[in-house]
Coordinates of C-alpha atoms and ligand atoms in Angstrom, one line a residue:
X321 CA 0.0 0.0 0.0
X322 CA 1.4 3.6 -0.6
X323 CA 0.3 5.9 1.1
X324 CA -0.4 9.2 -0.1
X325 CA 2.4 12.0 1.1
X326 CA 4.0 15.4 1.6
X327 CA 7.8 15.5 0.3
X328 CA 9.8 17.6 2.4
X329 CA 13.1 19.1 1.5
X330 CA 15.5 18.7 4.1
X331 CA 17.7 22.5 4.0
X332 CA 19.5 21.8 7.4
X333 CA 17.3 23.6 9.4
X334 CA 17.0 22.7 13.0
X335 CA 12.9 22.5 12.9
X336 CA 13.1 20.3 10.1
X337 CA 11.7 17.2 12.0
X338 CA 9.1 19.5 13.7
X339 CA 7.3 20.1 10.1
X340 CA 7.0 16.2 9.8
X341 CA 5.7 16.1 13.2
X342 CA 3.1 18.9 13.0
X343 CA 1.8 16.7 9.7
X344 CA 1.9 13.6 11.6
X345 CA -0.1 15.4 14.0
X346 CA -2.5 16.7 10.9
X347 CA -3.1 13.7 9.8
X348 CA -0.6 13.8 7.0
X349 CA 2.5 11.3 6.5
X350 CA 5.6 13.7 5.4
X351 CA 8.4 12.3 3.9
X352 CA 11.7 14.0 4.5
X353 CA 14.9 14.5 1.7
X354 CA 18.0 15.2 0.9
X355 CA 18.0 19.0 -0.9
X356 CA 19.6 17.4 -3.9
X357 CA 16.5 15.7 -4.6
X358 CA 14.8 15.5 -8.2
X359 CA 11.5 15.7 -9.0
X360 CA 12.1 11.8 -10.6
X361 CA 13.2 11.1 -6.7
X362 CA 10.3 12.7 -4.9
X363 CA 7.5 12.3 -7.8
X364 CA 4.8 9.5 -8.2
X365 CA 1.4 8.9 -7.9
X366 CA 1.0 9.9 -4.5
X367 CA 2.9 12.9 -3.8
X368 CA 0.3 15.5 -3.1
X369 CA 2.6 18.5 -2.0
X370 CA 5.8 19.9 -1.1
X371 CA 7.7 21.7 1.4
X372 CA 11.1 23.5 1.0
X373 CA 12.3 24.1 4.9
X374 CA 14.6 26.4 6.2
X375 CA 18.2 25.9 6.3
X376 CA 21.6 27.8 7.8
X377 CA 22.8 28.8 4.7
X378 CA 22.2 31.9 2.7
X379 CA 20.5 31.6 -0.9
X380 CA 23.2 34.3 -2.4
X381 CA 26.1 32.3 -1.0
X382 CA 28.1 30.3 -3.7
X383 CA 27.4 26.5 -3.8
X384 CA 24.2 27.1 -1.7
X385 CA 21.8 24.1 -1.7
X386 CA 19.4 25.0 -5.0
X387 CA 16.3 22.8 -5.9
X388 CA 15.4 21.1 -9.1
X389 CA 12.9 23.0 -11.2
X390 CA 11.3 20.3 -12.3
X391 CA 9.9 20.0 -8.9
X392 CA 7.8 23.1 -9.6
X393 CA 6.0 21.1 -12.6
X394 CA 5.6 18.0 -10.9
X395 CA 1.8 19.4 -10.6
X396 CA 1.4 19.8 -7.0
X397 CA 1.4 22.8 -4.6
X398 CA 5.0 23.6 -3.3
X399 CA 5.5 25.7 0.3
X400 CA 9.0 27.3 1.3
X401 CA 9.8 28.3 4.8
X402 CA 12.5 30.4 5.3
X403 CA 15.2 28.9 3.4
X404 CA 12.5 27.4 1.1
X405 CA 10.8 30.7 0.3
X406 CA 14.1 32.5 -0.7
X407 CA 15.5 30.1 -2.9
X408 CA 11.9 30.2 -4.6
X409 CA 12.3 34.2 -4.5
X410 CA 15.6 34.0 -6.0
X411 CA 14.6 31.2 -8.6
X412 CA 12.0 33.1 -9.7
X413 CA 13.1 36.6 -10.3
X414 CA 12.6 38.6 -6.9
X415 CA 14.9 40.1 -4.9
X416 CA 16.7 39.3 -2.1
X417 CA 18.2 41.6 0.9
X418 CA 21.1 40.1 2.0
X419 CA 22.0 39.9 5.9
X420 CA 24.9 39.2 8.5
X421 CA 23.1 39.5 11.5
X422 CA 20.6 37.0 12.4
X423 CA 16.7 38.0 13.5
X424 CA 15.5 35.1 16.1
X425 CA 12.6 35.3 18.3
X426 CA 9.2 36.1 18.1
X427 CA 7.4 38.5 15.5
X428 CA 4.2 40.4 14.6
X429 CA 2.9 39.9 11.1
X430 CA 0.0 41.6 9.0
X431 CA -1.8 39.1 7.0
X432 CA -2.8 41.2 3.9
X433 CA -4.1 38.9 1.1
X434 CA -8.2 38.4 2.0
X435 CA -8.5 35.8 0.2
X436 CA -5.2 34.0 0.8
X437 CA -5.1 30.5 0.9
X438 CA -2.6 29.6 3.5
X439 CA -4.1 32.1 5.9
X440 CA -7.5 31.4 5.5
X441 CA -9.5 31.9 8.7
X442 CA -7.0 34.1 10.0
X443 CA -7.1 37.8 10.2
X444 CA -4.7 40.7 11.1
X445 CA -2.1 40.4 13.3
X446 CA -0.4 36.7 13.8
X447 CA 2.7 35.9 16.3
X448 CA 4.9 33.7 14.7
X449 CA 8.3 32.6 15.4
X450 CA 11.6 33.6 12.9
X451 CA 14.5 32.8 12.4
X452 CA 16.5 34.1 9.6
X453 CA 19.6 36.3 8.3
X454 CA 18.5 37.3 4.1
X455 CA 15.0 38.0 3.7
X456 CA 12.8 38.6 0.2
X457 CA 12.7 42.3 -0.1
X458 CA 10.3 42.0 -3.7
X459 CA 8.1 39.1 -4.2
X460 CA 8.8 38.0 -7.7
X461 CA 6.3 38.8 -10.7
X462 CA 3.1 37.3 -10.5
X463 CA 3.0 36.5 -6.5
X464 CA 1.3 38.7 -4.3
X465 CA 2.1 39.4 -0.8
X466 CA 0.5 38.1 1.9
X467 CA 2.1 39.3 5.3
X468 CA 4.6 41.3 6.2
X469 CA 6.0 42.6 9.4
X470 CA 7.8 46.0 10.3
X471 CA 11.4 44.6 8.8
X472 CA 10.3 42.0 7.0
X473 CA 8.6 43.1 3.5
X474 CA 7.8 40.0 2.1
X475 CA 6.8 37.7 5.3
X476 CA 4.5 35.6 2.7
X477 CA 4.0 35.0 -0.5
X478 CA 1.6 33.6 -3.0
X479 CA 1.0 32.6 -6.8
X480 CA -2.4 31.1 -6.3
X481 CA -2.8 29.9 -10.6
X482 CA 1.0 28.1 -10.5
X483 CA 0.4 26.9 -6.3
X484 CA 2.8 28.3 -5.0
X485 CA 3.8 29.6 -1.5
X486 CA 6.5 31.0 0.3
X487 CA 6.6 32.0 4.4
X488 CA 9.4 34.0 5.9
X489 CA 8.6 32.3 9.5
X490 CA 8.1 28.8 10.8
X491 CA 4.7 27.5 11.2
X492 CA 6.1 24.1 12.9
X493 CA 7.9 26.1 16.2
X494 CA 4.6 26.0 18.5
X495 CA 5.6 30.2 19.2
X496 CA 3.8 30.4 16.0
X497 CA 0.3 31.1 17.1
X498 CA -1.6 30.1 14.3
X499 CA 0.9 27.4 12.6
X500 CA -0.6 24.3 13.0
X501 CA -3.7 25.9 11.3
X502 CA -1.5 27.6 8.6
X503 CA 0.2 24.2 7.7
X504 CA -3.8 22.5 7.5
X505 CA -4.7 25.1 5.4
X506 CA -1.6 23.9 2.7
X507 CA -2.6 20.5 3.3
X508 CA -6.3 20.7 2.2
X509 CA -5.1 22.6 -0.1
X510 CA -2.8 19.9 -1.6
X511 CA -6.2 17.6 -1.0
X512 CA -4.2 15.6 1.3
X513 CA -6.9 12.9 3.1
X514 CA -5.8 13.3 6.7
X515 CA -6.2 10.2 7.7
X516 CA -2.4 9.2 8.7
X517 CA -2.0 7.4 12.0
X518 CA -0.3 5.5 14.4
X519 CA -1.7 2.2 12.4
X520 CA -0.4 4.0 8.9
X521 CA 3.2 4.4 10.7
X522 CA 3.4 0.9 11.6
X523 CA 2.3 -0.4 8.6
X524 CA 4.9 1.8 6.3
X525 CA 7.7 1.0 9.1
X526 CA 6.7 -2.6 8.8
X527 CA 7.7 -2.4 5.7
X528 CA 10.7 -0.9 5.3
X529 CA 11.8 -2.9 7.7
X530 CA 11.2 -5.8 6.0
X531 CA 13.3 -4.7 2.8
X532 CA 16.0 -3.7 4.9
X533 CA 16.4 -7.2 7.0
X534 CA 15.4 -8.9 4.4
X535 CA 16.3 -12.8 5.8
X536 CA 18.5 -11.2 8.3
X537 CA 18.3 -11.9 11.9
X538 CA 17.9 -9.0 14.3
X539 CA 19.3 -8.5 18.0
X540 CA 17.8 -6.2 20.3
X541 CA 18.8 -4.8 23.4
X542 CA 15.3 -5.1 25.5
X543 CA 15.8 -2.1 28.4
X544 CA 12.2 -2.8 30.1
X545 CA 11.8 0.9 28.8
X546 CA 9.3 2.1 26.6
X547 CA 11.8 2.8 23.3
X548 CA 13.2 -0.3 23.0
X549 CA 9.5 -1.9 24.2
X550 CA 7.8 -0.3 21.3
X551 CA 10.9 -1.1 18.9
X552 CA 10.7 -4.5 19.5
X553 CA 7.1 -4.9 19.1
X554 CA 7.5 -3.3 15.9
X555 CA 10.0 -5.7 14.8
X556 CA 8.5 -8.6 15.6
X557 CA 5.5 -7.4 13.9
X558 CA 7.4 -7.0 10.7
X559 CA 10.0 -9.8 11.3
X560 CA 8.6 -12.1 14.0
X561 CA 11.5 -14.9 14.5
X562 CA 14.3 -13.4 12.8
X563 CA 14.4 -10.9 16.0
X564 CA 15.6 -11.8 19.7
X565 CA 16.2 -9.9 22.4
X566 CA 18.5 -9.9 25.2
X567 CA 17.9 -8.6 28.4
X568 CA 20.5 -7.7 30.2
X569 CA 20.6 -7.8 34.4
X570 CA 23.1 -5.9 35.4
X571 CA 22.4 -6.3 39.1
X572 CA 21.0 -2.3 39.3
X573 CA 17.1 -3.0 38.4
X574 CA 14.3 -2.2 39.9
X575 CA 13.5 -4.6 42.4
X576 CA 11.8 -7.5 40.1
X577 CA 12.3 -5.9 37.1
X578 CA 13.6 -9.0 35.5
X579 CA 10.3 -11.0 36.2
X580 CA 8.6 -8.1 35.0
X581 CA 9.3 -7.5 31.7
X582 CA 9.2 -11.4 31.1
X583 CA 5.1 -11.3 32.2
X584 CA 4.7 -7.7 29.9
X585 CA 5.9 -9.9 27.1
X586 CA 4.7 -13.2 27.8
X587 CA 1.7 -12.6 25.3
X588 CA 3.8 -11.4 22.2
X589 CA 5.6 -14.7 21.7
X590 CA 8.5 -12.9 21.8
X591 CA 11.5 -14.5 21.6
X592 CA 13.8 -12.7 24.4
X593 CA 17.2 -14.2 26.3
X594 CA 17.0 -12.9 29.6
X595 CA 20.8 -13.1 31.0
X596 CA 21.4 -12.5 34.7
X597 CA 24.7 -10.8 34.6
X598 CA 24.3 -9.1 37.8
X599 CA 27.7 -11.3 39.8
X600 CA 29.6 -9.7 36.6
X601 CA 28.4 -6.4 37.1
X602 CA 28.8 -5.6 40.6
X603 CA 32.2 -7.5 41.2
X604 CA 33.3 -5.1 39.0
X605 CA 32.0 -1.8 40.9
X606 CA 33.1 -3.5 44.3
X607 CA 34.2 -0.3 46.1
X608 CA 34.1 1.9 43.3
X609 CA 32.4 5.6 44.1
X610 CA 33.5 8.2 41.0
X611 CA 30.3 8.6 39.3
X612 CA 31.9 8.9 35.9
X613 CA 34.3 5.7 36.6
X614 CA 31.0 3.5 37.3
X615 CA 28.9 4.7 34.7
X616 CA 32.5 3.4 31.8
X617 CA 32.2 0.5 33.9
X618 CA 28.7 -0.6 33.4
X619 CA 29.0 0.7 30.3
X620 CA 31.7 -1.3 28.9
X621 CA 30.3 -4.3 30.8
X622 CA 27.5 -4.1 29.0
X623 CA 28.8 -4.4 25.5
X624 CA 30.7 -7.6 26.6
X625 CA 27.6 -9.1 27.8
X626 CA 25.7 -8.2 25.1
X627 CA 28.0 -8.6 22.6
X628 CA 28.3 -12.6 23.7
X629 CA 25.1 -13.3 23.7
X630 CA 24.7 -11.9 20.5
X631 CA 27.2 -13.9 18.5
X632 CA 25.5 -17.1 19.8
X633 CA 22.7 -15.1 17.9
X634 CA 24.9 -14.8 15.3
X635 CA 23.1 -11.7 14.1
X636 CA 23.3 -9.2 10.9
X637 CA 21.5 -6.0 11.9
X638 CA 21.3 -4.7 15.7
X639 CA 17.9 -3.1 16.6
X640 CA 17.8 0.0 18.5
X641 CA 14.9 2.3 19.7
X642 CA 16.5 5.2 19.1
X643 CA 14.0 8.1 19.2
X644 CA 14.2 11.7 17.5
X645 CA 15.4 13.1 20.7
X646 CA 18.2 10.8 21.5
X647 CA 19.3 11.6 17.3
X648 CA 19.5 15.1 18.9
X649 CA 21.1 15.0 21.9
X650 CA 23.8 12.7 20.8
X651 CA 24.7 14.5 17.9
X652 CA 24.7 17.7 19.4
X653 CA 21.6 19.7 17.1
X654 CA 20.0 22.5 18.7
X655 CA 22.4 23.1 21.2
X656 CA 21.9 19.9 23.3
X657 CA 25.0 20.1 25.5
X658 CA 26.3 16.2 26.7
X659 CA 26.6 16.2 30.7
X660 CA 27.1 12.8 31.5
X661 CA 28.1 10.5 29.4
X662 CA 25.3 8.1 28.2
X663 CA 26.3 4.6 27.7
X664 CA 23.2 3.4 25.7
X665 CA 23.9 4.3 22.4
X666 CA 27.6 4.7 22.1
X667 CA 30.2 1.7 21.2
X668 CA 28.0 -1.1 20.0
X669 CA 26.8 -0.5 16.7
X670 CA 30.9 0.0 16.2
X671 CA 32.4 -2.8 18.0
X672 CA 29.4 -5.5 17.1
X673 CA 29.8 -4.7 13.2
X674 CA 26.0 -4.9 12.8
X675 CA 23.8 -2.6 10.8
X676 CA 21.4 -0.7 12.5
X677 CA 17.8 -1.0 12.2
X678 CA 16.0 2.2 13.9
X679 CA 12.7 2.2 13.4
X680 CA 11.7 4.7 15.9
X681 CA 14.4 7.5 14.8
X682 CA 11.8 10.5 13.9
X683 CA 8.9 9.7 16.4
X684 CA 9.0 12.4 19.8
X685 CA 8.7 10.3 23.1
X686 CA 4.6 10.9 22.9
X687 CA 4.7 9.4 19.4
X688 CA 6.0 6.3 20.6
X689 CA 3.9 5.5 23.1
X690 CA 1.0 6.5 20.8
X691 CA 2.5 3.2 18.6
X692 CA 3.2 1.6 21.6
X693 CA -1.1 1.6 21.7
X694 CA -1.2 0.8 18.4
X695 CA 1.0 -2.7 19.0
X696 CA -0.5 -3.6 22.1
X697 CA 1.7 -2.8 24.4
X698 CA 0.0 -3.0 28.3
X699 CA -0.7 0.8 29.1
X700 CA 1.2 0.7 32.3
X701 CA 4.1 -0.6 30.6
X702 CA 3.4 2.1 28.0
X703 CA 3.6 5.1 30.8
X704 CA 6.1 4.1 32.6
X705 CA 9.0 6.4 33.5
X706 CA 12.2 6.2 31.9
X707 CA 15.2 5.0 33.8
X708 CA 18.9 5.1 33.1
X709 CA 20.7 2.5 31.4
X710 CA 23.4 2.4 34.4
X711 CA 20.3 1.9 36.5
X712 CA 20.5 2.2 40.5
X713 CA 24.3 2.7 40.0
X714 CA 23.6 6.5 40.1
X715 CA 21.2 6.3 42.9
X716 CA 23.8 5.2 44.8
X717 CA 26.4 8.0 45.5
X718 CA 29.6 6.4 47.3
X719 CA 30.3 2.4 47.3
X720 CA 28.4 0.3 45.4
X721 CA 27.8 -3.5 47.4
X722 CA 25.2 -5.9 47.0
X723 CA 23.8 -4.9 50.1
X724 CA 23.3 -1.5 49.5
X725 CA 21.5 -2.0 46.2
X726 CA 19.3 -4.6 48.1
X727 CA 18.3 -1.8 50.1
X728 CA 17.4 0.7 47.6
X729 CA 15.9 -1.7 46.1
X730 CA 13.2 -2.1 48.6
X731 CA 12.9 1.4 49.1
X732 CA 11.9 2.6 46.0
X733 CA 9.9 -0.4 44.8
X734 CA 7.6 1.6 48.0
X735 CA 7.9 4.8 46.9
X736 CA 6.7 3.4 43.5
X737 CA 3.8 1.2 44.7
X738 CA 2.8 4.3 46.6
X739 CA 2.7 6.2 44.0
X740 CA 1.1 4.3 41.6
X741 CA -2.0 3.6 44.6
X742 CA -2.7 7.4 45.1
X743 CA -2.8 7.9 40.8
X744 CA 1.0 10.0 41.2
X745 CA 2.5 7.9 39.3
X746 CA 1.2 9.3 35.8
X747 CA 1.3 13.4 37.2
X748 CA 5.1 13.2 37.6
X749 CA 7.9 12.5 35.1
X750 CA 10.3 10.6 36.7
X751 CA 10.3 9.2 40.4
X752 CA 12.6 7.3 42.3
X753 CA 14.6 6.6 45.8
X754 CA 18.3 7.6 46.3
X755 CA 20.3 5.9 49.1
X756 CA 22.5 8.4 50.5
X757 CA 26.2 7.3 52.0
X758 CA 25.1 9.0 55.0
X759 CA 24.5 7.3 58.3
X760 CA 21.9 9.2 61.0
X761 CA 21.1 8.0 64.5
X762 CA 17.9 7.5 64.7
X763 CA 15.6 5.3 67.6
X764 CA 13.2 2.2 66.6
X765 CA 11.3 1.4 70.1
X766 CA 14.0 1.5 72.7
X767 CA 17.2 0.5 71.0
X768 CA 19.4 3.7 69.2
X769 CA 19.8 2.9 65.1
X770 CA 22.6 3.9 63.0
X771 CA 21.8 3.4 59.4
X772 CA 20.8 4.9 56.1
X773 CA 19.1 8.1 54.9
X774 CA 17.0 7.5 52.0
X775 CA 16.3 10.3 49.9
X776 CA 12.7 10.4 47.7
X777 CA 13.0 12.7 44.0
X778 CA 9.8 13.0 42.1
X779 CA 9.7 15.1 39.5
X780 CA 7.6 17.0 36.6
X781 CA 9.2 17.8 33.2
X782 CA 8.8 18.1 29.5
X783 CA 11.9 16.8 27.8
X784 CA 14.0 16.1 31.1
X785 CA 16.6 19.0 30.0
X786 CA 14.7 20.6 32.5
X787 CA 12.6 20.1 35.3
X788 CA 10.8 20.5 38.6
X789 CA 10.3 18.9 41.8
X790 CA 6.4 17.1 42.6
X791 CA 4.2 18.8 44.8
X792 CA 3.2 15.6 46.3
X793 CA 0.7 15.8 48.9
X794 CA 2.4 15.8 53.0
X795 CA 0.4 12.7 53.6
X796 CA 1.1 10.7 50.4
X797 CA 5.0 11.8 51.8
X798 CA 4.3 10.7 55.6
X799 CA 2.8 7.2 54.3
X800 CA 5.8 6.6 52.5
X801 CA 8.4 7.6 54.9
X802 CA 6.5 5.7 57.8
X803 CA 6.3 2.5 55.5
X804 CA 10.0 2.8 54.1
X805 CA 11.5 3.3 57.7
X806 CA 8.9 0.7 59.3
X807 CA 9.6 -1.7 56.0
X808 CA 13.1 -1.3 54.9
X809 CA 16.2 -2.9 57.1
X810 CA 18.9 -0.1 57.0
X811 CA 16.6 2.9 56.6
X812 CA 16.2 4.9 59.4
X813 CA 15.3 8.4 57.7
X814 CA 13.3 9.9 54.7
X815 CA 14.1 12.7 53.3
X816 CA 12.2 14.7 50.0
X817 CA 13.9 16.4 47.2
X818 CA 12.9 19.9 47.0
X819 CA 15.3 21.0 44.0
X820 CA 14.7 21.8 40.5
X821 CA 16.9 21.5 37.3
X822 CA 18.7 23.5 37.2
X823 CA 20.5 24.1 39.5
X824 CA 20.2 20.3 40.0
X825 CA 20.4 17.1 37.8
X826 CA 17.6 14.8 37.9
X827 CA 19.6 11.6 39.0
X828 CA 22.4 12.2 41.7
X829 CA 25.2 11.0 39.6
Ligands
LIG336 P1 19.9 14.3 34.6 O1 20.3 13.5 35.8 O2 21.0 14.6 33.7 O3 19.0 13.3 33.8 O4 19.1 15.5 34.9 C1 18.2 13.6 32.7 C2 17.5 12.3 32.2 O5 18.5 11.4 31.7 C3 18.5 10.2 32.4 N1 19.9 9.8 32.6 C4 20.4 8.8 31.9 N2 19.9 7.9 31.1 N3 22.0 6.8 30.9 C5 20.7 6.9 30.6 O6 20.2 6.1 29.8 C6 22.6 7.7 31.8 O7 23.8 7.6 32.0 C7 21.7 8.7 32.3 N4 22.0 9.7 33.2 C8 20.8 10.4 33.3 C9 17.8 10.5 33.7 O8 17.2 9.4 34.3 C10 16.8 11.6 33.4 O9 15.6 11.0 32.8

């Protein structure tokens, strides 16, 4: 089945994933490109539009990413943003006022064309969101303008008879007001169905995936976590036995995590190897307290273990649930900024010579879990929080020992029970117990205690880059303590975190 789509010409600009994302959220499958794409390339019977995003470069500068002009006969309505809309004014006979200095941030624009098509329903003044250095100063021949702002003469354009439209801003950054309806308004135009959805995604990933295993076999890392949850379901869908996946124990789970994951995917006929590797593990961080020097540790641990059980696989392709977030932050777009080093991605894919399959790589975190539906994966599993691939390692500040992680362990299995009972679980982000390398006096009927302080974090966030602390309710907090000191051998005091990121990091390490 093909499925009818939006090409989208990849520029370089930042918000280039956000445009497929705002279509996805249309209804509307976009499909993104490199800029030397031909019309050949991108044509066929079901492209319905295009969209030319924006990009770093400037449209005057020598060697600067052009477009194919027989793109602009391919017979279906074309939209530039930014980037897109200059290289159209240039193309096209307008003119062009050339910029060093970068305007970013929010803007006022006055929508001018009545009867425009891609501000239909809108009138006067919109806030919308730019980003640019060059600008269209003349619209070319034959394209009216439809919005301008105070510095910007050309903010939109149109040539209604030959479909084509050009905006200065970007309708995918959410500042812009009114660019979700904007970006409808193109796609009804292009007579797009709307339809696309979580069950379209699969199928069409289902697919490619099956060209590009072909007969190969498949190893995936299973985490418990929703990513590689989802990616695995989606596999098997498309692949069913040629995928298995290992789960690895390194000792630093949730208490019974093991046994858990093993009942969530007890009904998929999933073929996973569950490996308790946990003796490996933590003889290795006996005694070992620099954050950094524990999470190499695990980390390197990790590919050993993994990377034996997947020769007795003997696999071709390693399968990774690698979202559109993770493509960011570990390539550095946008200004992500790497703090700690994160283990779950890097090394593998280099040392296990496999090719990766990533079927996951432009969905957002809500995305996933909205295939994660889709596939049948239990909602509780679906909303669970994430937790970091080095585990309780870095709930744990000082010495790691097996008694220590027992006692955590039981802790925040509490916390989590607790939270889950009073319906907190789902209105924070992340939550967890810390065990502090503090000891506390503390008195348990008539005898005097020396033992742990256990430290509770709960916290709300969007993307995790920032974040604030749960205002969970006193008594939620006294029920917990009471049962954690009561429960808990080696506890003897609760404490709550009260600290936001920034200043503070989420985990402790
Ligand atoms: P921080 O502590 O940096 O955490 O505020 C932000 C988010 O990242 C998770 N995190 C990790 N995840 N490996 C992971 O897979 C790691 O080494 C790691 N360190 C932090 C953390 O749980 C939070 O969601």
């Amino acid at each position: 089945m093909h499925h009818e789509r939006i090409a989208i010409l990849d520029y370089g600009s930042q918000y280039t994933r956000l445009i497929t994302r705002r279509l996805r959220e249309l209804g509307a499958f976009g499909l993104v490109y490199p800029p030397g794409a031909t019309a050949e390339e991108i044509g066929g019977g079901d492209l319905r539009g295009v969209i030319l995003s924006g990009g770093p470069n400037s449209v005057l500068e020598d060697g600067a990413p052009g477009i194919d002009p027989k793109i602009f006969e391919l017979g279906v309505p074309v939209l530039g943003i930014c980037y897109g809309q200059q290289l159209m004014a240039r193309d096209f006979g307008g003119e062009l006022h050339r910029s060093t200095q970068r305007e970013y941030g929010k803007a006022t624009i006055r929508c001018q064309g009545q009867d425009s098509v891609l501000f239909a329903g809108m009138a006067g003044e919109q806030v919308v969101w730019m980003s640019h250095g060059d600008h269209v100063e003349k619209a070319p021949e034959g394209y009216a303008v439809t919005a301008s702002t105070s510095t910007v003469p050309v903010a939109a354009m149109e040539n209604r008879s030959l479909r084509r439209y050009g905006i200065q801003f970007h309708p995918e950054v959410t500042h812009s007001v009114n660019g979700s309806a904007l970006l409808l308004n193109f796609l009804e135009h292009c007579g797009m169905a709307l339809d696309w959805n979580a069950g379209h995604f699969i199928e069409e990933k289902v697919r490619q995936i099956r060209t590009q295993v072909g007969s190969g076999r498949v190893v995936l890392g299973l985490s418990g976590g929703v990513d590689s949850s989802v990616a695995a379901l989606l596999l098997h869908r498309a692949i069913g036995k040629q995928l298995t996946c290992v789960f690895v124990d390194h000792g630093l789970m949730r208490k019974n995590e093991m046994k858990q994951v093993q009942a969530y995917f007890a009904p998929f006929d999933l073929r996973v190897v569950c490996v308790d590797a946990s003796d490996e593990f933590l003889d290795k961080l006996e005694g070992v307290t620099d954050p950094e020097t524990k999470r190499k540790l695990i980390g390197s641990t990790f590919i050993d273990v993994f990377d034996r059980e997947a020769k007795k696989i003997a696999a071709d392709f390693l399968g990774q649930g690698t979202t559109y977030p993770d493509v960011i932050e570990s390539s550095g777009i946008g200004g992500a900024v790497l703090v700690k080093s994160h283990h779950n991605v890097g090394g593998l894919p280099e040392r296990m010579k496999l090719k990766l399959v990533e079927p996951l790589r432009e969905l957002f975190k809500d995305e996933v879990r909205k295939a994660g539906l889709a596939l049948g994966l239990p909602e509780d599993m679906n909303q669970r929080h994430p937790f970091p691939g080095p585990g309780l390692a870095v709930r744990l500040p000082g010495a790691i020992t097996r008694e220590r992680v027992r006692i955590l362990q039981e802790a925040d299995a509490i916390f989590l029970e607790e939270l889950k009972t009073s319906g907190w679980y789902a209105k924070t982000s992340q939550a967890f117990a810390v065990l502090l390398p503090v000891q506390t006096v503390g008195i348990m009927g008539d005898e005097r205690t020396f033992e742990f302080m256990c430290a509770l974090r709960a916290v709300t966030s969007e993307d995790f880059m920032t974040a604030d602390w749960a205002r969970l309710p006193h008594e939620l907090l006294d029920r917990i303590a009471q049962r954690i000191v009561r429960e808990v051998k080696g506890i003897n005091r609760v404490v709550f975190d009260i600290t936001s990121k920034p200043p503070a990091t989420i985990e402790y390490e």
